[in-house]
C-alpha angles and dihedrals in degrees: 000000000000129000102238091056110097108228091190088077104050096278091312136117120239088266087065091251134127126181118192093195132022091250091064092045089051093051092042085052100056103036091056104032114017103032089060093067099045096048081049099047094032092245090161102057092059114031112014142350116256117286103247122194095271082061096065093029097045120105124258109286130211107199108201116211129179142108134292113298091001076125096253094154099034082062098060096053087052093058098044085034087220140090106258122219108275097008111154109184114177139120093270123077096275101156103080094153143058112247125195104208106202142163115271137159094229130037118250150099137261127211124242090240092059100028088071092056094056108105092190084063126074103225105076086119094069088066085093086067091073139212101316091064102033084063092059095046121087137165113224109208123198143134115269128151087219089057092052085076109028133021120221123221113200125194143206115267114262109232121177138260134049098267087079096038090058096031088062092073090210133081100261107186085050096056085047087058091058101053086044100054082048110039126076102231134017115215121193121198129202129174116234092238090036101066099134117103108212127205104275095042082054097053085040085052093053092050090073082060104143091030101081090140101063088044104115118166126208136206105199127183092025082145089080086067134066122234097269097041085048087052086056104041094048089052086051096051095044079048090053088035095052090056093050112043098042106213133117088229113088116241107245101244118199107212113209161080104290096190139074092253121114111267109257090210120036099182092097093040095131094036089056087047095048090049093050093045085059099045088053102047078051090051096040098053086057091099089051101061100023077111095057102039092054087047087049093047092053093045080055096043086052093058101049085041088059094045089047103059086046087065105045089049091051088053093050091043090059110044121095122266094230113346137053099014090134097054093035100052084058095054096049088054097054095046085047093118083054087055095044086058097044093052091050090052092053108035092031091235127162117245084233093066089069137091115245106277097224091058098044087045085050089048090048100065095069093059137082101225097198092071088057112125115250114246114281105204089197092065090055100046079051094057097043096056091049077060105037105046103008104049082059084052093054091041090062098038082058086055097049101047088044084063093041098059135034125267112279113221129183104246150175121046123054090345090068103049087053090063113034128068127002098313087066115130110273084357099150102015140090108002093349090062105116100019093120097052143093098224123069106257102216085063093080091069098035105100085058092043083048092055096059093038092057090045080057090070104230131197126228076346093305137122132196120246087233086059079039093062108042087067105035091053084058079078086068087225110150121251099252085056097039090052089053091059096044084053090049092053104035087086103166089041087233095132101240124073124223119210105283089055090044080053098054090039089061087040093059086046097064089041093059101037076053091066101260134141113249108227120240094233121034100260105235096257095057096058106113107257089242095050086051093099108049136359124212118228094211109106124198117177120197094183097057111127 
């Protein structure tokens, strides 16, 4: 059934193992190679709980992030189009909870308490946060076509100052950290006259520090300004945004109006349309590559549990065997970025692949290093040849059962009003303009499009693609593009057009100088009314290099 199965020992591969999906593969992989590491070296302790069984076999999961009022919650039920159990929307900050929106086949909400025994639910470890923040925790359960798919995380509002960051009585960027080494995307909303990212959403920010590439921002309610206001408020946000996540890529930023109320300014329409879509298209390939992003984060888990161990064996390997452990153990920590570069230069390995050196000096402290483990060279082979061959075997697993099954897709809700009807997103325009009606489309032109064929002198209503083509080449189009639409209108491939191909050539030139896309294939009611009827299969191509 997949190629790195060996068939010779009973479907099994020379470790005696045989996994029938990728998620089975991924548990088998850490439980037995990479859990062993982090229990050894208290990884634990000091990064992330233990993986369990609901964190390989969850669905996909979008954490959404942003201040008070930035219409964090309003953008979940637009996307559900419901109202979800135990959903407050308002210009206050109404959202004072996490809550976990699932699939369910009853409404209803669970409690954080119970929700953390559940071993279906992929939440046990937060357990560790307590009681202060499992009261403010709740899954909301309901049928939605969307959530059978995804599930949505949404968060309390971020407001500034300290008095908030001491009153929640939980650490909230940890917590944070948690949802962002588990969910799929991170979205990040801001408001278009709440641009400003206060304290605590910047510390909140940098917790998702190692997972750049969930990272998406939005720009909601960018209807309530006008174009040159929107010019200025989305350089604002990519200038706040620079100084916070602090990589040379730029974030992607959606511009729109994520709710079912009537636009205020209609000036950006299509822009807002052409954002959501992408945001869509970015949402509803989650279920595609859930595989792969759980195979990438352990990868990534690998590689900091490795470090890690490097660097508590480094600790136990230099403490005193009776004297002098207190002092000792303070100057290690303190020369703990000196370590950090010693241990780059002997094991090659990157700085990134580090943990901030503040946070591990501050965790430190709390530990007798003299009760570290040594260094066990066996746990890390082991680790590296996890990385090394298995991982290979994983990767094509993924690409097998990708061609096995069909492609799975987030739908229902607003995803499937931005594909279906005439409010479908680009129904009508570019190549698809004229596809619901009776005329052809092209004719509307074509006394204009007439005037320039007969100046081309053709002959038995005919011109040469080499006439075609000094007047074609005036639209500045390159060759390959201009190829593509000679190979569109030459609809009988006799290397010369009439006037109805001439017509439909100057048609796709000003679709594509509008900005659209050209089809691969001539749509039907394109066709010009006298080609209806055959189709050569001969193909002549002035524009060929």
């Amino acid at each position: 059934m997949f190629s790195w199965v060996n068939r010779e020992h009973g479907g099994r591969n020379a470790e005696g193992e045989m996994f029938q999906t990728v998620t089975e593969g991924l548990q088998s992989l850490y439980t037995k190679k990479l859990l062993p590491l982090e229990q050894t070296y208290l990884f634990n302790d000091f990064h992330s709980p233990a993986l369990e069984p609901a964190d390989f076999n969850n669905k996909p999961m979008v954490l959404l992030v942003g201040q008070y009022s930035t219409g964090k919650t309003t953008f979940i039920r637009y996307l559900l189009e419901q109202d979800f159990p135990g959903m407050r929307i308002g210009p206050e900050p109404t959202t004072d909870s996490f809550i976990a929106v699932m699939h369910g086949e009853t409404e209803g909400v669970i409690p954080g308490n119970a929700l953390v025994v559940d071993p279906n639910k992929p939440f046990r470890k937060l357990n560790s946060f307590g009681n202060a923040f499992l009261n403010r925790f709740v899954c909301s359960q309901m049928p939605n076509q969307v959530l059978q798919s995804i599930s949505v995380i949404d968060t309390p509002g971020i407001l500034s100052g300290e008095k908030q960051r001491i009153s929640r009585g939980y650490d909230f960027a940890q917590v944070l950290q948690w949802f962002g080494e588990r969910v799929d995307r991170i979205i990040l909303l801001f408001d278009a006259h709440k641009l400003d990212i206060s304290d605590e959403f910047s510390e909140a920010i940098r917790a998702f520090r190692g997972q750049d590439d969930k990272i998406r921002v939005v720009l909601n309610k960018a209807d309530q300004v006008d174009t040159q206001q929107l010019m200025r408020v989305y350089g604002a946000l990519m200038w706040s945004l620079g100084k916070v996540i602090n990589t040379p890529e730029v974030a992607r930023v959606y511009l729109g109006s994520f709710w079912s109320k009537p636009l205020q300014n209609m000036e950006n329409r299509k822009l807002f349309e052409a954002e959501a879509q992408d945001l869509f298209k970015d949402i509803r390939s989650l279920p595609r590559n859930a595989a792969l992003r759980k195979l990438n984060d352990l990868i990534k888990r690998a590689r900091l549990a490795k470090v890690h161990a490097y660097i508590i064996s480094h600790l136990k390997k230099e403490m005193p065997a009776v004297f002098g452990k207190d002092s000792k153990k303070k100057e290690l920590i303190s020369k703990l970025p000196e370590i950090y570069t010693a241990l780059q230069r002997e094991h090659h390995i990157s700085p990134g692949d580090f943990p901030p050196v503040a946070r591990m000096q501050e965790q430190l402290q709390h530990y007798d290093f003299s009760k570290f483990p040594p260094m066990k060279t066996k746990l890390i082979e082991s680790v590296d040849k996890m990385l090394a061959t298995k991982i290979a075997g994983l990767m094509t697993l993924i690409r097998e059962e990708e061609s096995a099954m069909p492609a799975r897709m987030v739908s229902g809700g607003a995803f499937q009003g931005s594909e279906e009807g005439p409010f479908g997103h680009g129904y009508g325009e570019g190549a698809g303009e004229g596809a619901d009606t009776e005329d052809w489309i092209v004719a509307r032109d074509k006394p204009k499009y007439d005037e320039v064929f007969y100046s081309l002198s053709p002959i038995n209503g005919r011109i040469s693609g080499a006439n075609a083509k000094k007047e074609l080449v005036t639209s500045k189009l390159p060759n390959s593009v201009l190829g593509k639409i000679w190979k569109l209108s030459d609809c009988d491939r006799d290397g010369m057009l009439d006037d109805e191909e001439f017509a439909l050539a100057q048609h796709l030139i000003k679709i594509k100088l509008e900005g659209f896309e050209l089809p691969n294939e001539l749509p039907a009611h394109l066709l010009p009314p006298a080609h209806r009827k055959h189709r050569s299969d001969a193909l002549s191509i002035p524009f060929a290099e």
